[in-house]
Amino acid sequence: QITLKESGPTLVKPTQTLTLTCTFSGFSLSTSGVGVVWIRQPPGKALEWLALIYWDDDKRYSPSLKSRLTITKDTSKNQVVLTMTNLDPVDTATYYCAHLTTGATWIDYWGQGTLVTVSS
Amino acid sequence: QSVLTQPPSASGTPGQRVTISCSGSSSNIGSNYVYWYHQLPGTAPKLLIYRNNQRPSGVPDRFSGSKSGTSASLAISGLRSEDEADYYCAAWDDSLSGPVFGGGTKLTVL
């Protein structure tokens, strides 16, 4: 059974750096074809892809946020970490991590999400 | 502004058939599979349709997906009150090298 859970601060001040951790079980990030993706959703708005990382350490970033994002994995701990710099109130959103596969079902299992509020 | 275009709302009465459209371009829907997710308030999205028209186990056959060119659609037949949710389409985008999503459609069961 695949599960993912996001953790990190719920409140961040403008200009600060946000670090979110996705801890997962039920799969390994050393398995060919597997990845983890970060997606966010501002309150009442649509989903927005942020970054993804594959089993082979291939990393992709949303072009609009690339300069502010870093994604890394720790295969031994079953964790993926997303770092976002220079936070702004418009970054207030629920942040989700999800299991991604190059197989049929693609982005198929999602974490419960964590709400991050950017405010002074 | 989302890369994929969906109507912001849709509605129907119990038992009816409702369709939700999703429009993209050659770099996403036109050359890759389409996926559909539904999201109940306060919960994470859940995979509803994969690879254009395939249902994960547990998804009723009332839900069906189709794709033609750079557009796709989700059809829900025999509408039920529990179908009231937000629905999102998604696809890989070759130009962005990442997933893109629609703006979401809020389905109301009248």
Coordinates of N, CA and C in Angstrom, one line a residue:
Chain A
Q1 N 0.8 -1.2 0.0 CA 0.0 0.0 0.0 C 0.9 1.3 0.0
I2 N 0.7 2.1 -1.0 CA 1.5 3.3 -1.1 C 0.8 4.5 -0.3
T3 N 1.7 5.1 0.6 CA 1.2 6.2 1.3 C 2.3 7.3 1.3
L4 N 1.9 8.5 1.3 CA 2.8 9.7 1.3 C 2.3 10.7 2.4
K5 N 3.2 11.4 3.0 CA 2.8 12.4 4.0 C 3.8 13.6 3.9
E6 N 3.2 14.7 3.8 CA 4.0 16.0 3.8 C 4.2 16.5 5.2
S7 N 5.3 17.1 5.4 CA 5.5 17.7 6.7 C 6.4 19.0 6.5
G8 N 6.2 19.9 7.4 CA 6.9 21.2 7.4 C 6.2 22.3 8.1
P9 N 6.7 23.5 8.1 CA 6.1 24.6 8.8 C 4.7 24.9 8.2
T10 N 3.8 25.4 9.1 CA 2.5 25.8 8.6 C 2.5 27.3 8.4
L11 N 3.4 28.1 9.0 CA 3.5 29.5 8.8 C 4.9 29.9 8.5
V12 N 5.0 30.7 7.5 CA 6.4 31.2 7.1 C 6.3 32.7 6.8
K13 N 7.3 33.4 7.2 CA 7.3 34.8 6.9 C 7.8 35.1 5.5
P14 N 7.3 36.2 4.9 CA 7.8 36.6 3.6 C 9.3 36.8 3.5
T15 N 9.9 36.4 2.4 CA 11.3 36.3 2.1 C 12.0 35.1 2.7
Q16 N 11.3 34.4 3.6 CA 12.0 33.2 4.2 C 12.0 32.0 3.2
T17 N 12.7 31.0 3.6 CA 12.8 29.8 2.8 C 11.9 28.7 3.4
L18 N 11.2 28.0 2.6 CA 10.3 26.9 3.0 C 11.0 25.6 2.7
T19 N 11.0 24.7 3.7 CA 11.5 23.3 3.4 C 10.4 22.3 3.8
L20 N 10.0 21.6 2.8 CA 8.9 20.6 3.0 C 9.5 19.2 2.8
T21 N 9.1 18.3 3.6 CA 9.5 16.9 3.5 C 8.4 16.0 3.1
C22 N 8.6 15.1 2.2 CA 7.6 14.1 1.8 C 8.1 12.7 2.3
T23 N 7.5 12.1 3.2 CA 7.9 10.8 3.7 C 6.9 9.8 3.2
F24 N 7.4 8.7 2.5 CA 6.5 7.8 1.9 C 6.9 6.4 2.2
S25 N 5.9 5.5 1.9 CA 6.1 4.1 2.2 C 5.3 3.3 1.1
G26 N 5.7 2.1 0.9 CA 5.0 1.3 -0.1 C 5.7 1.2 -1.5
F27 N 6.7 2.0 -1.6 CA 7.5 2.0 -2.9 C 8.9 2.5 -2.5
S28 N 9.8 2.3 -3.5 CA 11.2 2.7 -3.3 C 11.6 3.7 -4.4
L29 N 12.3 4.7 -4.1 CA 12.7 5.7 -5.1 C 14.0 5.2 -5.8
S30 N 14.4 4.0 -5.5 CA 15.5 3.4 -6.3 C 15.0 2.4 -7.4
T31 N 13.6 2.3 -7.4 CA 13.0 1.4 -8.4 C 12.9 2.1 -9.8
S32 N 13.3 1.5 -10.8 CA 13.2 2.1 -12.2 C 11.8 2.5 -12.5
G33 N 11.6 3.8 -13.0 CA 10.3 4.2 -13.4 C 9.5 5.0 -12.3
V34 N 10.1 5.1 -11.2 CA 9.3 5.7 -10.0 C 9.8 7.1 -9.8
G35 N 8.9 8.0 -9.4 CA 9.3 9.3 -9.0 C 8.4 9.9 -8.0
V36 N 8.7 11.1 -7.5 CA 7.8 11.8 -6.6 C 7.7 13.2 -7.2
V37 N 6.5 13.7 -7.1 CA 6.2 15.1 -7.7 C 5.6 15.9 -6.6
W38 N 5.9 17.2 -6.6 CA 5.3 18.2 -5.7 C 4.3 19.1 -6.5
I39 N 3.1 19.3 -5.9 CA 2.1 20.0 -6.5 C 1.4 20.9 -5.5
R40 N 1.1 22.1 -5.8 CA 0.4 23.0 -4.8 C -0.9 23.5 -5.3
Q41 N -1.7 23.9 -4.3 CA -3.1 24.4 -4.6 C -3.4 25.6 -3.7
P42 N -3.3 26.8 -4.2 CA -3.7 28.0 -3.4 C -5.2 27.8 -3.0
P43 N -5.6 28.4 -1.9 CA -7.0 28.2 -1.4 C -8.0 28.6 -2.5
G44 N -8.9 27.7 -2.8 CA -9.9 27.9 -3.8 C -9.5 28.0 -5.3
K45 N -8.2 27.6 -5.5 CA -7.7 27.7 -6.9 C -7.2 26.3 -7.4
A46 N -6.6 26.3 -8.6 CA -6.3 25.1 -9.2 C -5.0 24.5 -8.8
L47 N -4.7 23.3 -9.3 CA -3.5 22.6 -9.0 C -2.3 23.2 -9.8
E48 N -1.2 23.2 -9.3 CA 0.0 23.8 -10.0 C 1.2 22.9 -9.7
W49 N 1.8 22.3 -10.7 CA 3.0 21.5 -10.6 C 4.2 22.4 -10.2
L50 N 5.0 21.8 -9.3 CA 6.2 22.6 -8.8 C 7.5 21.9 -9.3
A51 N 7.7 20.6 -8.9 CA 8.9 19.9 -9.2 C 8.7 18.4 -9.1
L52 N 9.6 17.7 -9.8 CA 9.5 16.2 -9.6 C 10.9 15.7 -9.7
I53 N 11.1 14.5 -9.1 CA 12.4 13.8 -9.1 C 12.1 12.3 -9.4
Y54 N 13.0 11.8 -10.3 CA 12.8 10.4 -10.6 C 13.9 9.5 -9.9
W55 N 13.7 8.2 -10.0 CA 14.5 7.2 -9.4 C 16.0 7.4 -9.7
D56 N 16.3 7.9 -11.0 CA 17.7 8.1 -11.4 C 18.2 9.5 -11.1
D57 N 17.5 10.2 -10.3 CA 17.9 11.6 -9.8 C 17.6 12.6 -10.9
D58 N 17.0 12.3 -12.0 CA 16.5 13.3 -13.0 C 15.5 14.2 -12.3
K59 N 15.8 15.5 -12.4 CA 14.9 16.5 -11.7 C 14.3 17.4 -12.8
R60 N 13.1 17.8 -12.6 CA 12.4 18.7 -13.4 C 11.7 19.8 -12.6
Y61 N 11.7 21.0 -13.0 CA 11.1 22.1 -12.3 C 10.2 22.9 -13.2
S62 N 9.1 23.4 -12.6 CA 8.2 24.3 -13.2 C 9.1 25.6 -13.7
P63 N 9.0 25.9 -15.0 CA 9.8 27.0 -15.5 C 9.6 28.3 -14.7
S64 N 8.4 28.5 -14.3 CA 8.0 29.8 -13.7 C 8.6 29.9 -12.3
L65 N 9.0 28.8 -11.7 CA 9.5 28.8 -10.3 C 10.9 28.2 -10.2
K66 N 11.4 27.8 -11.3 CA 12.7 27.1 -11.3 C 13.8 27.7 -10.4
S67 N 13.9 29.0 -10.5 CA 15.0 29.7 -9.8 C 14.8 29.7 -8.3
R68 N 13.6 29.3 -7.8 CA 13.4 29.3 -6.4 C 13.3 27.9 -5.7
L69 N 13.3 26.9 -6.6 CA 13.0 25.5 -6.1 C 14.3 24.6 -6.2
T70 N 14.3 23.7 -5.2 CA 15.3 22.6 -5.2 C 14.6 21.4 -4.7
I71 N 14.8 20.3 -5.4 CA 14.2 19.0 -5.0 C 15.3 18.0 -4.8
T72 N 15.3 17.3 -3.7 CA 16.3 16.2 -3.5 C 15.6 15.0 -2.9
K73 N 16.3 13.9 -3.0 CA 15.8 12.6 -2.4 C 16.8 12.0 -1.5
D74 N 16.2 11.3 -0.5 CA 17.0 10.4 0.3 C 16.4 9.1 0.3
T75 N 17.0 8.2 -0.6 CA 16.4 6.9 -0.8 C 16.4 6.1 0.4
S76 N 17.4 6.2 1.2 CA 17.5 5.3 2.4 C 16.4 5.7 3.5
K77 N 16.0 6.9 3.5 CA 15.0 7.4 4.4 C 13.6 7.4 3.8
N78 N 13.5 7.1 2.5 CA 12.2 7.2 1.8 C 11.6 8.6 2.0
Q79 N 12.4 9.6 1.7 CA 12.0 11.0 1.8 C 12.4 11.8 0.5
V80 N 11.6 12.7 0.2 CA 11.9 13.7 -0.8 C 11.7 15.1 -0.2
V81 N 12.7 16.0 -0.4 CA 12.6 17.3 0.2 C 12.5 18.4 -0.9
L82 N 11.6 19.3 -0.7 CA 11.4 20.4 -1.6 C 11.8 21.7 -0.8
T83 N 12.6 22.5 -1.4 CA 13.0 23.8 -0.8 C 12.5 24.9 -1.7
M84 N 11.9 25.9 -1.2 CA 11.4 27.1 -2.0 C 12.0 28.3 -1.3
T85 N 12.6 29.1 -2.0 CA 13.2 30.3 -1.4 C 12.3 31.6 -1.6
N86 N 12.6 32.6 -0.9 CA 12.0 33.9 -1.1 C 10.5 33.9 -1.1
L87 N 9.9 33.3 -0.1 CA 8.5 33.1 0.0 C 7.7 34.5 -0.1
D88 N 6.5 34.4 -0.7 CA 5.7 35.6 -0.8 C 4.3 35.1 -0.4
P89 N 3.4 36.1 0.0 CA 2.0 35.7 0.4 C 1.3 34.9 -0.7
V90 N 1.7 35.1 -2.0 CA 1.0 34.4 -3.1 C 1.4 32.9 -3.1
D91 N 2.4 32.6 -2.3 CA 2.8 31.2 -2.2 C 2.0 30.4 -1.1
T92 N 1.1 31.1 -0.5 CA 0.2 30.4 0.4 C -0.7 29.4 -0.3
A93 N -0.6 28.2 0.1 CA -1.2 27.1 -0.6 C -1.1 25.8 0.2
T94 N -1.9 24.8 -0.2 CA -1.7 23.4 0.3 C -0.7 22.8 -0.7
Y95 N 0.3 22.2 -0.1 CA 1.4 21.6 -0.8 C 1.2 20.1 -0.7
Y96 N 1.1 19.4 -1.9 CA 1.0 18.0 -2.0 C 2.2 17.3 -2.6
C97 N 2.6 16.2 -2.0 CA 3.5 15.3 -2.8 C 2.8 14.1 -3.2
A98 N 3.2 13.5 -4.3 CA 2.5 12.4 -4.9 C 3.5 11.4 -5.6
H99 N 3.0 10.2 -5.6 CA 3.8 9.1 -6.3 C 3.6 9.2 -7.8
L100 N 4.7 9.1 -8.5 CA 4.6 9.2 -9.9 C 5.3 8.0 -10.5
T101 N 4.7 7.5 -11.6 CA 5.3 6.3 -12.3 C 5.3 6.6 -13.8
T102 N 6.3 6.1 -14.4 CA 6.4 6.2 -15.9 C 5.4 5.2 -16.5
G103 N 4.8 4.4 -15.6 CA 3.9 3.4 -16.1 C 2.5 4.0 -16.4
A104 N 1.5 3.2 -16.4 CA 0.2 3.6 -16.9 C -0.5 4.7 -16.0
T105 N -0.4 4.5 -14.7 CA -1.2 5.4 -13.9 C -0.6 6.7 -13.5
W106 N 0.7 6.9 -13.9 CA 1.3 8.3 -13.8 C 1.3 8.8 -12.4
I107 N 0.6 9.9 -12.1 CA 0.5 10.5 -10.7 C -0.7 9.8 -10.1
D108 N -0.5 8.8 -9.3 CA -1.6 8.0 -8.8 C -1.9 8.0 -7.4
Y109 N -1.0 8.3 -6.5 CA -1.2 8.3 -5.1 C -0.7 9.7 -4.5
W110 N -1.6 10.3 -3.8 CA -1.3 11.6 -3.3 C -1.2 11.6 -1.7
G111 N -0.4 12.5 -1.2 CA -0.4 12.7 0.2 C -1.6 13.5 0.6
Q112 N -1.8 13.7 1.9 CA -3.0 14.5 2.4 C -2.8 16.0 2.2
G113 N -1.6 16.4 1.9 CA -1.4 17.8 1.8 C -1.1 18.5 3.1
T114 N -0.3 19.6 3.0 CA 0.0 20.5 4.1 C -0.2 21.9 3.7
L115 N -1.0 22.6 4.5 CA -1.3 24.0 4.3 C -0.1 24.9 4.8
V116 N 0.4 25.7 3.9 CA 1.5 26.6 4.3 C 1.0 28.0 4.1
T117 N 1.0 28.8 5.1 CA 0.6 30.2 5.0 C 1.8 31.1 5.1
V118 N 1.9 32.0 4.2 CA 3.0 33.0 4.1 C 2.5 34.3 4.6
S119 N 2.9 34.8 5.8 CA 2.4 36.0 6.4 C 3.4 36.5 7.4
S120 N 3.4 37.8 7.5 CA 4.3 38.4 8.5 C 3.6 38.5 9.8
Chain B
Q1 N -3.4 31.4 -14.6 CA -4.1 30.9 -15.8 C -3.5 29.5 -16.0
S2 N -4.4 28.5 -16.0 CA -3.9 27.1 -16.2 C -3.6 26.8 -17.7
V3 N -2.7 25.9 -17.9 CA -2.4 25.5 -19.2 C -3.5 24.8 -20.0
L4 N -4.2 23.9 -19.2 CA -5.4 23.2 -19.8 C -6.6 24.0 -19.4
T5 N -7.6 24.1 -20.4 CA -8.8 24.9 -20.1 C -10.0 24.0 -19.9
Q6 N -10.6 24.2 -18.7 CA -11.9 23.5 -18.4 C -12.9 24.6 -18.1
P7 N -14.2 24.2 -18.2 CA -15.3 25.1 -17.7 C -15.2 25.2 -16.2
P8 N -15.4 26.3 -15.7 CA -15.3 26.4 -14.2 C -16.4 25.7 -13.5
S9 N -17.6 25.5 -14.1 CA -18.7 24.8 -13.4 C -19.5 23.9 -14.4
A10 N -20.1 22.9 -13.8 CA -21.0 22.0 -14.5 C -22.1 21.6 -13.5
S11 N -23.2 21.2 -14.0 CA -24.3 20.8 -13.1 C -25.2 19.8 -13.8
G12 N -25.9 19.0 -13.0 CA -26.9 18.1 -13.5 C -27.7 17.6 -12.4
T13 N -28.8 16.9 -12.7 CA -29.7 16.3 -11.7 C -29.4 14.9 -11.6
P14 N -29.7 14.3 -10.5 CA -29.5 12.8 -10.3 C -30.0 12.0 -11.4
G15 N -29.1 11.1 -11.9 CA -29.5 10.2 -13.0 C -29.1 10.7 -14.3
Q16 N -28.8 12.0 -14.4 CA -28.4 12.6 -15.7 C -27.0 12.2 -16.1
R17 N -26.6 12.6 -17.4 CA -25.3 12.4 -17.9 C -24.7 13.8 -18.0
V18 N -23.5 13.9 -17.5 CA -22.8 15.2 -17.6 C -21.4 15.0 -18.2
T19 N -21.0 16.0 -19.0 CA -19.6 15.9 -19.6 C -18.9 17.2 -19.2
I20 N -17.6 17.0 -19.0 CA -16.7 18.1 -18.7 C -15.5 18.0 -19.7
S21 N -15.3 19.2 -20.3 CA -14.3 19.3 -21.4 C -13.0 19.8 -20.8
C22 N -11.9 19.5 -21.6 CA -10.6 19.9 -21.3 C -9.8 20.1 -22.6
S23 N -9.4 21.4 -22.7 CA -8.7 21.7 -24.0 C -7.3 22.1 -23.7
G24 N -6.4 21.6 -24.6 CA -5.0 21.8 -24.5 C -4.4 22.2 -25.8
S25 N -3.1 21.7 -26.0 CA -2.4 22.0 -27.2 C -1.6 20.8 -27.7
S26 N -0.9 21.0 -28.8 CA -0.1 19.9 -29.3 C 1.0 19.4 -28.4
S27 N 1.4 20.3 -27.5 CA 2.6 19.9 -26.6 C 2.1 19.1 -25.4
N28 N 0.8 19.1 -25.2 CA 0.3 18.3 -24.0 C -0.7 17.3 -24.4
I29 N -2.0 17.6 -24.5 CA -3.0 16.7 -24.8 C -2.8 16.1 -26.2
G30 N -2.3 16.9 -27.1 CA -2.1 16.5 -28.5 C -1.1 15.4 -28.7
S31 N -0.2 15.2 -27.7 CA 0.9 14.2 -27.9 C 1.1 13.3 -26.6
N32 N 0.2 13.5 -25.6 CA 0.4 12.7 -24.4 C -1.0 12.2 -23.9
Y33 N -1.0 11.3 -22.9 CA -2.2 10.8 -22.3 C -2.8 11.9 -21.5
V34 N -4.1 11.8 -21.3 CA -4.9 12.6 -20.4 C -5.3 11.9 -19.2
Y35 N -5.3 12.6 -18.0 CA -5.7 12.0 -16.8 C -6.7 12.9 -16.1
W36 N -7.6 12.2 -15.4 CA -8.6 13.0 -14.7 C -8.6 12.7 -13.2
Y37 N -8.8 13.7 -12.4 CA -8.8 13.6 -10.9 C -10.0 14.2 -10.4
H38 N -10.6 13.7 -9.3 CA -11.6 14.4 -8.6 C -11.2 14.7 -7.2
Q39 N -11.7 15.8 -6.7 CA -11.3 16.3 -5.4 C -12.5 16.7 -4.6
L40 N -12.7 16.1 -3.4 CA -13.7 16.5 -2.5 C -13.2 17.6 -1.6
P41 N -14.0 18.5 -1.1 CA -13.5 19.6 -0.3 C -12.6 19.2 0.8
G42 N -11.5 19.8 1.0 CA -10.6 19.5 2.1 C -9.8 18.2 2.0
T43 N -9.9 17.6 0.8 CA -9.1 16.3 0.6 C -8.2 16.4 -0.6
A44 N -7.3 15.4 -0.7 CA -6.4 15.4 -1.8 C -7.1 14.9 -3.1
P45 N -6.6 15.3 -4.3 CA -7.1 14.8 -5.5 C -7.0 13.3 -5.5
K46 N -7.9 12.6 -6.3 CA -7.9 11.2 -6.4 C -7.9 10.8 -7.9
L47 N -7.1 9.9 -8.3 CA -7.1 9.5 -9.7 C -8.4 8.9 -10.1
L48 N -9.0 9.4 -11.2 CA -10.3 8.9 -11.7 C -10.2 8.2 -13.0
I49 N -9.4 8.7 -13.9 CA -9.2 8.2 -15.2 C -7.7 8.3 -15.6
Y50 N -7.1 7.3 -16.1 CA -5.7 7.3 -16.6 C -5.6 6.9 -18.0
R51 N -4.6 7.4 -18.7 CA -4.4 7.1 -20.1 C -5.6 7.2 -20.9
N52 N -6.2 8.4 -20.8 CA -7.4 8.9 -21.6 C -8.7 8.3 -21.2
N53 N -8.7 6.9 -21.0 CA -10.0 6.3 -20.8 C -10.0 5.1 -19.9
Q54 N -9.0 4.9 -19.2 CA -8.9 3.7 -18.3 C -9.2 4.1 -16.8
R55 N -10.0 3.2 -16.2 CA -10.4 3.4 -14.8 C -9.6 2.6 -13.9
P56 N -9.0 3.2 -12.8 CA -8.4 2.4 -11.8 C -9.4 1.5 -11.1
S57 N -8.9 0.5 -10.5 CA -9.9 -0.4 -9.8 C -10.6 0.4 -8.7
G58 N -11.9 0.1 -8.6 CA -12.7 0.8 -7.7 C -13.5 2.0 -8.2
V59 N -13.1 2.5 -9.4 CA -13.8 3.6 -10.0 C -15.0 3.0 -10.8
P60 N -16.2 3.5 -10.5 CA -17.4 2.9 -11.2 C -17.3 3.2 -12.7
D61 N -18.0 2.3 -13.5 CA -18.0 2.5 -14.9 C -18.9 3.6 -15.3
R62 N -19.5 4.3 -14.4 CA -20.3 5.5 -14.7 C -19.4 6.6 -15.2
F63 N -18.1 6.5 -14.9 CA -17.1 7.5 -15.3 C -16.4 7.0 -16.5
S64 N -16.3 7.8 -17.5 CA -15.5 7.5 -18.7 C -14.8 8.7 -19.3
G65 N -13.7 8.4 -19.9 CA -12.9 9.5 -20.5 C -12.7 9.2 -22.0
S66 N -12.5 10.3 -22.7 CA -12.2 10.2 -24.1 C -11.2 11.4 -24.5
K67 N -10.6 11.2 -25.6 CA -9.7 12.2 -26.1 C -9.7 12.2 -27.7
S68 N -9.7 13.5 -28.2 CA -9.6 13.7 -29.6 C -8.8 14.9 -29.9
G69 N -7.7 14.7 -30.6 CA -6.8 15.8 -31.0 C -6.2 16.4 -29.7
T70 N -6.5 17.7 -29.6 CA -5.9 18.4 -28.4 C -7.0 18.7 -27.3
S71 N -8.1 17.9 -27.4 CA -9.1 18.0 -26.4 C -9.5 16.7 -25.8
A72 N -10.0 16.7 -24.6 CA -10.5 15.5 -23.9 C -11.8 15.8 -23.2
S73 N -12.4 14.8 -22.8 CA -13.6 15.0 -22.0 C -13.8 13.9 -21.0
L74 N -14.5 14.2 -19.9 CA -14.9 13.3 -18.9 C -16.4 13.2 -18.9
A75 N -17.0 12.0 -18.9 CA -18.4 11.9 -18.9 C -18.8 11.1 -17.6
I76 N -19.8 11.6 -17.0 CA -20.3 10.9 -15.8 C -21.8 10.6 -16.1
S77 N -22.1 9.4 -16.1 CA -23.5 9.0 -16.3 C -24.2 8.6 -15.0
G78 N -25.5 8.6 -15.0 CA -26.2 8.2 -13.8 C -25.7 9.0 -12.6
L79 N -25.7 10.3 -12.8 CA -25.2 11.2 -11.8 C -25.8 11.0 -10.4
R80 N -24.9 11.0 -9.4 CA -25.3 10.8 -8.0 C -24.8 12.0 -7.1
S81 N -25.4 12.2 -6.0 CA -25.1 13.3 -5.1 C -23.6 13.2 -4.7
E82 N -23.1 12.0 -4.5 CA -21.7 11.9 -4.1 C -20.7 12.3 -5.2
D83 N -21.2 12.5 -6.4 CA -20.3 12.9 -7.5 C -19.9 14.4 -7.4
E84 N -20.6 15.1 -6.5 CA -20.4 16.5 -6.4 C -19.0 16.8 -5.8
A85 N -18.1 17.4 -6.7 CA -16.7 17.5 -6.4 C -16.1 18.4 -7.4
D86 N -14.8 18.7 -7.2 CA -14.0 19.4 -8.3 C -13.3 18.4 -9.1
Y87 N -13.3 18.6 -10.4 CA -12.7 17.6 -11.4 C -11.6 18.4 -12.1
Y88 N -10.4 17.7 -12.2 CA -9.3 18.3 -12.9 C -8.8 17.3 -14.0
C89 N -8.4 17.9 -15.1 CA -7.7 17.1 -16.1 C -6.2 17.5 -16.0
A90 N -5.4 16.6 -16.5 CA -4.0 16.7 -16.4 C -3.3 16.0 -17.6
A91 N -2.1 16.5 -18.0 CA -1.4 15.8 -19.0 C 0.1 16.2 -18.9
W92 N 1.0 15.4 -19.4 CA 2.4 15.8 -19.5 C 2.5 16.9 -20.6
D93 N 3.4 17.8 -20.4 CA 3.6 18.9 -21.4 C 5.1 18.8 -21.9
D94 N 5.2 18.5 -23.1 CA 6.6 18.3 -23.7 C 7.4 19.6 -23.6
S95 N 6.7 20.7 -23.8 CA 7.5 22.0 -23.8 C 7.9 22.4 -22.4
L96 N 7.1 22.1 -21.4 CA 7.4 22.5 -20.0 C 8.2 21.4 -19.3
S97 N 8.2 20.2 -19.9 CA 8.9 19.0 -19.3 C 8.3 18.7 -17.9
G98 N 7.0 18.8 -17.8 CA 6.3 18.5 -16.6 C 4.8 18.4 -16.7
P99 N 4.2 18.1 -15.7 CA 2.7 17.9 -15.7 C 2.0 19.3 -15.8
V100 N 0.9 19.4 -16.5 CA 0.1 20.5 -16.5 C -1.4 20.1 -16.1
F101 N -2.1 21.1 -15.5 CA -3.4 20.8 -15.0 C -4.4 21.8 -15.6
G102 N -5.7 21.4 -15.6 CA -6.7 22.3 -15.9 C -7.1 23.1 -14.7
G103 N -7.9 24.1 -15.0 CA -8.3 25.0 -13.9 C -9.3 24.4 -12.9
G104 N -9.8 23.2 -13.3 CA -10.8 22.6 -12.4 C -12.2 22.9 -12.8
T105 N -13.1 22.0 -12.7 CA -14.6 22.2 -12.9 C -15.3 21.7 -11.6
K106 N -16.1 22.6 -11.1 CA -16.9 22.3 -9.9 C -18.2 21.7 -10.4
L107 N -18.4 20.5 -10.1 CA -19.7 19.8 -10.4 C -20.7 19.9 -9.3
T108 N -21.8 20.4 -9.6 CA -22.9 20.5 -8.7 C -24.1 19.5 -9.1
V109 N -24.5 18.7 -8.2 CA -25.6 17.9 -8.4 C -26.9 18.5 -7.8
L110 N -27.8 18.9 -8.7 CA -28.9 19.7 -8.3 C -30.0 18.9 -7.6

